[in-house]
PDB file of C-alpha atoms in Angstrom:
ATOM      1  CA  LYS S1375      88.478 112.408 117.984  1.00  0.00           C
ATOM      2  CA  GLN S1376      91.338 113.323 116.184  1.00  0.00           C
ATOM      3  CA  ILE S1377      93.845 111.052 118.014  1.00  0.00           C
ATOM      4  CA  TYR S1378      91.459 108.057 117.356  1.00  0.00           C
ATOM      5  CA  LEU S1379      90.937 108.640 113.417  1.00  0.00           C
ATOM      6  CA  GLN S1380      94.684 108.582 113.521  1.00  0.00           C
ATOM      7  CA  VAL S1381      95.117 105.228 115.256  1.00  0.00           C
ATOM      8  CA  MET S1382      92.246 104.141 112.870  1.00  0.00           C
ATOM      9  CA  THR S1383      93.614 105.657 109.764  1.00  0.00           C
ATOM     10  CA  ARG S1384      97.359 103.874 110.529  1.00  0.00           C
ATOM     11  CA  TYR S1385      95.712 100.769 111.188  1.00  0.00           C
ATOM     12  CA  PHE S1386      93.603 101.172 107.835  1.00  0.00           C
ATOM     13  CA  LEU S1387      96.689 101.501 106.047  1.00  0.00           C
ATOM     14  CA  ALA S1388      98.882  98.865 107.210  1.00  0.00           C
ATOM     15  CA  ASN S1389      95.611  96.222 106.813  1.00  0.00           C
ATOM     16  CA  GLN S1390      92.683  97.017 104.921  1.00  0.00           C
ATOM     17  CA  MET S1391      91.364  93.756 104.886  1.00  0.00           C
ATOM     18  CA  ALA S1392      91.284  93.226 108.832  1.00  0.00           C
ATOM     19  CA  PHE S1393      90.039  97.140 109.254  1.00  0.00           C
ATOM     20  CA  SER S1394      86.776  96.031 107.066  1.00  0.00           C
ATOM     21  CA  LEU S1395      86.247  92.936 109.038  1.00  0.00           C
ATOM     22  CA  ILE S1396      85.910  94.693 112.263  1.00  0.00           C
ATOM     23  CA  LEU S1397      83.350  97.419 110.987  1.00  0.00           C
ATOM     24  CA  GLU S1398      81.703  93.978 109.891  1.00  0.00           C
ATOM     25  CA  GLU S1399      81.894  92.471 113.237  1.00  0.00           C
ATOM     26  CA  VAL S1400      81.085  96.314 115.305  1.00  0.00           C
ATOM     27  CA  ARG S1401      77.136  95.538 115.356  1.00  0.00           C
ATOM     28  CA  VAL S1402      76.534  99.564 115.483  1.00  0.00           C
ATOM     29  CA  GLU S1403      74.103 100.309 112.488  1.00  0.00           C
ATOM     30  CA  ASN S1404      75.682 102.407 109.771  1.00  0.00           C
ATOM     31  CA  CYS S1405      79.167 102.506 111.611  1.00  0.00           C
ATOM     32  CA  PHE S1406      81.326 102.928 108.207  1.00  0.00           C
ATOM     33  CA  GLN S1407      79.045 105.387 107.514  1.00  0.00           C
ATOM     34  CA  LYS S1408      79.178 107.116 110.613  1.00  0.00           C
ATOM     35  CA  ILE S1409      83.027 107.032 111.130  1.00  0.00           C
ATOM     36  CA  LEU S1410      83.397 108.183 107.259  1.00  0.00           C
ATOM     37  CA  SER S1411      80.977 111.371 108.549  1.00  0.00           C
ATOM     38  CA  ILE S1412      83.429 112.271 111.247  1.00  0.00           C
ATOM     39  CA  TRP S1413      86.322 111.818 109.298  1.00  0.00           C
ATOM     40  CA  LEU S1414      85.397 113.915 107.038  1.00  0.00           C
ATOM     41  CA  ASN S1415      83.577 116.854 109.348  1.00  0.00           C
ATOM     42  CA  THR S1416      87.129 116.668 111.270  1.00  0.00           C
ATOM     43  CA  MET S1417      89.428 117.041 108.450  1.00  0.00           C
ATOM     44  CA  PRO S1418      89.505 120.886 107.711  1.00  0.00           C
ATOM     45  CA  ASN S1419      90.353 121.185 111.577  1.00  0.00           C
ATOM     46  CA  ILE S1420      93.627 119.251 111.148  1.00  0.00           C
ATOM     47  CA  THR S1421      95.954 121.761 111.200  1.00  0.00           C
ATOM     48  CA  GLN S1422      99.658 119.922 111.026  1.00  0.00           C
ATOM     49  CA  ASN S1423     100.416 118.525 107.717  1.00  0.00           C
ATOM     50  CA  GLU S1424     101.895 115.679 108.624  1.00  0.00           C
ATOM     51  CA  ASP S1425      98.654 114.563 110.695  1.00  0.00           C
ATOM     52  CA  LYS S1426      96.358 116.401 107.644  1.00  0.00           C
ATOM     53  CA  LYS S1427      98.577 114.207 104.967  1.00  0.00           C
ATOM     54  CA  LEU S1428      98.141 110.646 107.381  1.00  0.00           C
ATOM     55  CA  MET S1429      94.202 111.662 107.299  1.00  0.00           C
ATOM     56  CA  ALA S1430      94.244 112.449 103.353  1.00  0.00           C
ATOM     57  CA  LEU S1431      96.296 109.128 102.730  1.00  0.00           C
ATOM     58  CA  GLY S1432      93.584 106.721 104.843  1.00  0.00           C
ATOM     59  CA  LEU S1433      90.884 109.214 102.328  1.00  0.00           C
ATOM     60  CA  CYS S1434      92.866 108.411  99.373  1.00  0.00           C
ATOM     61  CA  SER S1435      92.391 104.034 100.819  1.00  0.00           C
ATOM     62  CA  LEU S1436      88.844 104.270 100.447  1.00  0.00           C
ATOM     63  CA  LEU S1437      88.929 104.988  96.891  1.00  0.00           C
ATOM     64  CA  THR S1438      89.253 101.833  95.975  1.00  0.00           C
ATOM     65  CA  ILE S1439      86.629 100.234  98.469  1.00  0.00           C
ATOM     66  CA  PRO S1440      83.166  99.804  96.185  1.00  0.00           C
ATOM     67  CA  ASN S1441      81.267 101.433  98.955  1.00  0.00           C
ATOM     68  CA  GLU S1442      78.823 103.552  98.300  1.00  0.00           C
ATOM     69  CA  ASN S1443      78.976 106.046 101.574  1.00  0.00           C
ATOM     70  CA  ILE S1444      82.632 106.149  99.746  1.00  0.00           C
ATOM     71  CA  PHE S1445      80.968 107.028  96.494  1.00  0.00           C
ATOM     72  CA  GLU S1446      77.828 109.440  98.104  1.00  0.00           C
ATOM     73  CA  ASN S1447      81.020 111.092  99.427  1.00  0.00           C
ATOM     74  CA  PHE S1448      83.679 111.222  97.170  1.00  0.00           C
ATOM     75  CA  ALA S1449      83.756 114.961  96.144  1.00  0.00           C
ATOM     76  CA  THR S1450      84.097 115.890  99.744  1.00  0.00           C
ATOM     77  CA  ILE S1451      86.837 113.380  99.876  1.00  0.00           C
ATOM     78  CA  ILE S1452      88.827 114.721  96.948  1.00  0.00           C
ATOM     79  CA  ILE S1453      88.181 118.366  98.408  1.00  0.00           C
ATOM     80  CA  ASN S1454      89.568 117.277 101.546  1.00  0.00           C
ATOM     81  CA  VAL S1455      92.926 115.391  99.690  1.00  0.00           C
ATOM     82  CA  TYR S1456      93.038 118.383  97.682  1.00  0.00           C
ATOM     83  CA  GLU S1457      93.487 121.200 100.341  1.00  0.00           C
ATOM     84  CA  THR S1458      95.891 118.423 102.009  1.00  0.00           C
ATOM     85  CA  LEU S1459      98.183 118.464  99.014  1.00  0.00           C
ATOM     86  CA  CYS S1460      97.689 122.477  98.499  1.00  0.00           C
ATOM     87  CA  ASP S1461      99.161 122.318 101.861  1.00  0.00           C
ATOM     88  CA  ILE S1462     101.891 120.417 101.431  1.00  0.00           C
ATOM     89  CA  MET S1463     103.621 120.430  98.363  1.00  0.00           C
ATOM     90  CA  THR S1464     106.310 122.534  97.665  1.00  0.00           C
ATOM     91  CA  LEU S1465     108.555 124.461  95.439  1.00  0.00           C
ATOM     92  CA  GLU S1466     112.363 123.290  95.542  1.00  0.00           C
ATOM     93  CA  THR S1467     113.445 125.878  92.655  1.00  0.00           C
ATOM     94  CA  PRO S1468     111.200 128.188  90.647  1.00  0.00           C
ATOM     95  CA  GLU S1469     112.094 126.080  87.879  1.00  0.00           C
ATOM     96  CA  SER S1470     111.438 122.423  88.865  1.00  0.00           C
ATOM     97  CA  ALA S1471     108.099 120.900  89.629  1.00  0.00           C
ATOM     98  CA  GLU S1472     106.369 120.983  92.865  1.00  0.00           C
ATOM     99  CA  VAL S1473     107.040 118.391  95.055  1.00  0.00           C
ATOM    100  CA  ASP S1474     105.868 116.761  98.560  1.00  0.00           C
ATOM    101  CA  SER S1475     107.719 118.494 101.223  1.00  0.00           C
ATOM    102  CA  LEU S1476     107.135 115.961 103.505  1.00  0.00           C
ATOM    103  CA  ILE S1477     108.702 112.966 101.801  1.00  0.00           C
ATOM    104  CA  LEU S1478     111.607 112.025 103.726  1.00  0.00           C
ATOM    105  CA  THR S1479     114.703 110.187 101.644  1.00  0.00           C
ATOM    106  CA  ASP S1480     117.520 109.695 104.353  1.00  0.00           C
ATOM    107  CA  ALA S1481     118.729 110.956 108.101  1.00  0.00           C
ATOM    108  CA  THR S1482     120.187 114.310 106.222  1.00  0.00           C
ATOM    109  CA  ASP S1483     116.505 115.331 105.295  1.00  0.00           C
ATOM    110  CA  MET S1484     115.161 114.738 108.733  1.00  0.00           C
ATOM    111  CA  GLU S1485     115.989 117.713 109.984  1.00  0.00           C
ATOM    112  CA  GLY S1486     112.725 120.035 111.626  1.00  0.00           C
ATOM    113  CA  MET S1487     110.795 117.375 111.156  1.00  0.00           C
ATOM    114  CA  CYS S1488     109.806 114.230 113.164  1.00  0.00           C
ATOM    115  CA  ASP S1489     110.897 116.255 116.391  1.00  0.00           C
ATOM    116  CA  PHE S1490     114.094 114.279 115.149  1.00  0.00           C
ATOM    117  CA  ASP S1491     116.775 116.009 116.951  1.00  0.00           C
ATOM    118  CA  GLU S1492     114.909 116.971 120.064  1.00  0.00           C
ATOM    119  CA  GLY S1493     116.212 115.151 123.238  1.00  0.00           C
ATOM    120  CA  TYR S1494     118.628 113.644 121.501  1.00  0.00           C
ATOM    121  CA  GLU S1495     122.160 114.751 122.870  1.00  0.00           C
ATOM    122  CA  TYR S1496     123.895 112.180 122.138  1.00  0.00           C
ATOM    123  CA  LYS S1497     122.902 108.512 119.419  1.00  0.00           C
ATOM    124  CA  THR S1498     121.802 105.608 121.345  1.00  0.00           C
ATOM    125  CA  PRO S1499     119.789 102.977 119.853  1.00  0.00           C
ATOM    126  CA  HIS S1500     116.486 104.551 121.261  1.00  0.00           C
ATOM    127  CA  TYR S1501     117.566 107.260 118.502  1.00  0.00           C
ATOM    128  CA  ASP S1502     118.708 105.014 115.981  1.00  0.00           C
ATOM    129  CA  ARG S1503     114.643 103.058 116.349  1.00  0.00           C
ATOM    130  CA  TYR S1504     113.293 106.498 116.230  1.00  0.00           C
ATOM    131  CA  LYS S1505     115.282 107.434 113.113  1.00  0.00           C
ATOM    132  CA  SER S1506     114.441 104.499 111.269  1.00  0.00           C
ATOM    133  CA  MET S1507     110.512 104.307 112.281  1.00  0.00           C
ATOM    134  CA  CYS S1508     110.708 108.482 110.820  1.00  0.00           C
ATOM    135  CA  LEU S1509     112.088 107.044 107.523  1.00  0.00           C
ATOM    136  CA  LYS S1510     109.364 104.465 107.440  1.00  0.00           C
ATOM    137  CA  ASP S1511     106.503 106.271 108.467  1.00  0.00           C
ATOM    138  CA  PRO S1512     103.702 106.157 105.257  1.00  0.00           C
ATOM    139  CA  VAL S1513     103.484 110.521 105.805  1.00  0.00           C
ATOM    140  CA  HIS S1514     107.441 110.781 105.069  1.00  0.00           C
ATOM    141  CA  SER S1515     107.692 107.771 102.235  1.00  0.00           C
ATOM    142  CA  ILE S1516     104.118 107.857 100.477  1.00  0.00           C
ATOM    143  CA  VAL S1517     103.406 111.009  97.873  1.00  0.00           C
ATOM    144  CA  LEU S1518     100.275 111.844  98.251  1.00  0.00           C
ATOM    145  CA  LYS S1519      99.861 113.152  95.064  1.00  0.00           C
ATOM    146  CA  GLU S1520     100.951 109.499  93.263  1.00  0.00           C
ATOM    147  CA  TYR S1521      99.478 107.828  95.559  1.00  0.00           C
ATOM    148  CA  LEU S1522      95.816 109.840  94.904  1.00  0.00           C
ATOM    149  CA  GLN S1523      96.700 109.283  90.837  1.00  0.00           C
ATOM    150  CA  SER S1524      97.355 105.353  91.563  1.00  0.00           C
ATOM    151  CA  GLN S1525      93.588 105.183  93.737  1.00  0.00           C
ATOM    152  CA  LEU S1526      91.933 106.898  91.092  1.00  0.00           C
ATOM    153  CA  LEU S1527      93.448 104.772  88.353  1.00  0.00           C
ATOM    154  CA  ALA S1528      92.399 101.751  90.350  1.00  0.00           C
ATOM    155  CA  LEU S1529      88.685 103.392  91.137  1.00  0.00           C
ATOM    156  CA  LYS S1530      88.377 103.897  87.426  1.00  0.00           C
ATOM    157  CA  THR S1531      89.099 100.419  86.627  1.00  0.00           C
ATOM    158  CA  ALA S1532      87.142  99.193  88.978  1.00  0.00           C
ATOM    159  CA  VAL S1533      83.502 100.627  88.452  1.00  0.00           C
ATOM    160  CA  GLY S1534      84.122 100.825  84.496  1.00  0.00           C
ATOM    161  CA  ASP S1535      84.868 104.782  83.384  1.00  0.00           C
ATOM    162  CA  GLU S1536      81.153 106.010  82.694  1.00  0.00           C
ATOM    163  CA  ARG S1537      80.870 105.653  86.689  1.00  0.00           C
ATOM    164  CA  TYR S1538      84.031 107.539  86.325  1.00  0.00           C
ATOM    165  CA  VAL S1539      83.124 110.371  84.957  1.00  0.00           C
ATOM    166  CA  THR S1540      79.936 110.176  87.083  1.00  0.00           C
ATOM    167  CA  LEU S1541      82.106 110.489  90.500  1.00  0.00           C
ATOM    168  CA  ILE S1542      84.329 112.878  89.191  1.00  0.00           C
ATOM    169  CA  LYS S1543      81.188 115.263  87.862  1.00  0.00           C
ATOM    170  CA  THR S1544      80.631 115.203  91.381  1.00  0.00           C
ATOM    171  CA  ILE S1545      83.311 117.913  91.681  1.00  0.00           C
ATOM    172  CA  ASP S1546      83.181 120.853  91.917  1.00  0.00           C
ATOM    173  CA  PRO S1547      84.549 122.766  88.843  1.00  0.00           C
ATOM    174  CA  THR S1548      86.810 125.171  90.061  1.00  0.00           C
ATOM    175  CA  ILE S1549      88.483 122.395  92.604  1.00  0.00           C
ATOM    176  CA  HIS S1550      88.433 120.156  89.626  1.00  0.00           C
ATOM    177  CA  LYS S1551      90.700 122.663  87.517  1.00  0.00           C
ATOM    178  CA  LEU S1552      93.063 123.027  90.019  1.00  0.00           C
ATOM    179  CA  LEU S1553      93.117 119.312  91.165  1.00  0.00           C
ATOM    180  CA  TYR S1554      94.153 118.578  87.502  1.00  0.00           C
ATOM    181  CA  ASN S1555      97.287 120.721  88.068  1.00  0.00           C
ATOM    182  CA  TYR S1556      98.239 117.957  90.764  1.00  0.00           C
ATOM    183  CA  VAL S1557      97.015 114.619  88.779  1.00  0.00           C
ATOM    184  CA  ASN S1558      96.138 114.974  85.490  1.00  0.00           C
ATOM    185  CA  THR S1559      96.780 111.218  84.010  1.00  0.00           C
ATOM    186  CA  PHE S1560      93.426 110.444  85.320  1.00  0.00           C
ATOM    187  CA  VAL S1561      91.037 113.153  86.060  1.00  0.00           C
ATOM    188  CA  PRO S1562      89.545 114.124  82.896  1.00  0.00           C
ATOM    189  CA  VAL S1563      88.517 117.626  82.668  1.00  0.00           C
ATOM    190  CA  VAL S1564      84.646 117.803  82.120  1.00  0.00           C
TER     191      VAL S1564
END
């Protein structure tokens, strides 16, 4: 299941509109609801941070889609994204703020990520393509904390303040307070 979800998530991140059209064309009753259920049930079992972040980015993308299934599962989506944030955010120095540990800014950051140096004794065109792909990968180029914050702002704009506060209130109060440490601009303390 996990590999299919990863492929679907990558496709969804690349083209939300096409993904929506495909779901409409599929003649399976409650298709999106079933996919979302599998997605949310699979998230806690993902152990690799890169895979977990990819899935969390996809869940964040869902927040801006006006769909009752998403709103019904809002708290679970947020909990999964929060748990991913806890796994990937690190302190570079004791005095600094936490940063997304999976973000790559250039090839020097890539040591130990993307299996970058494994199997590459010589610099080949394939090596250069691989390096370029890693630097463009959403997992290594999108800061999850900022993306969640922007998606929550878009959600708030789309549904209005009243509905937004109602959705926020569905989040467990403990998780809500902890999430506020990461995303405090658009998540009002309830």
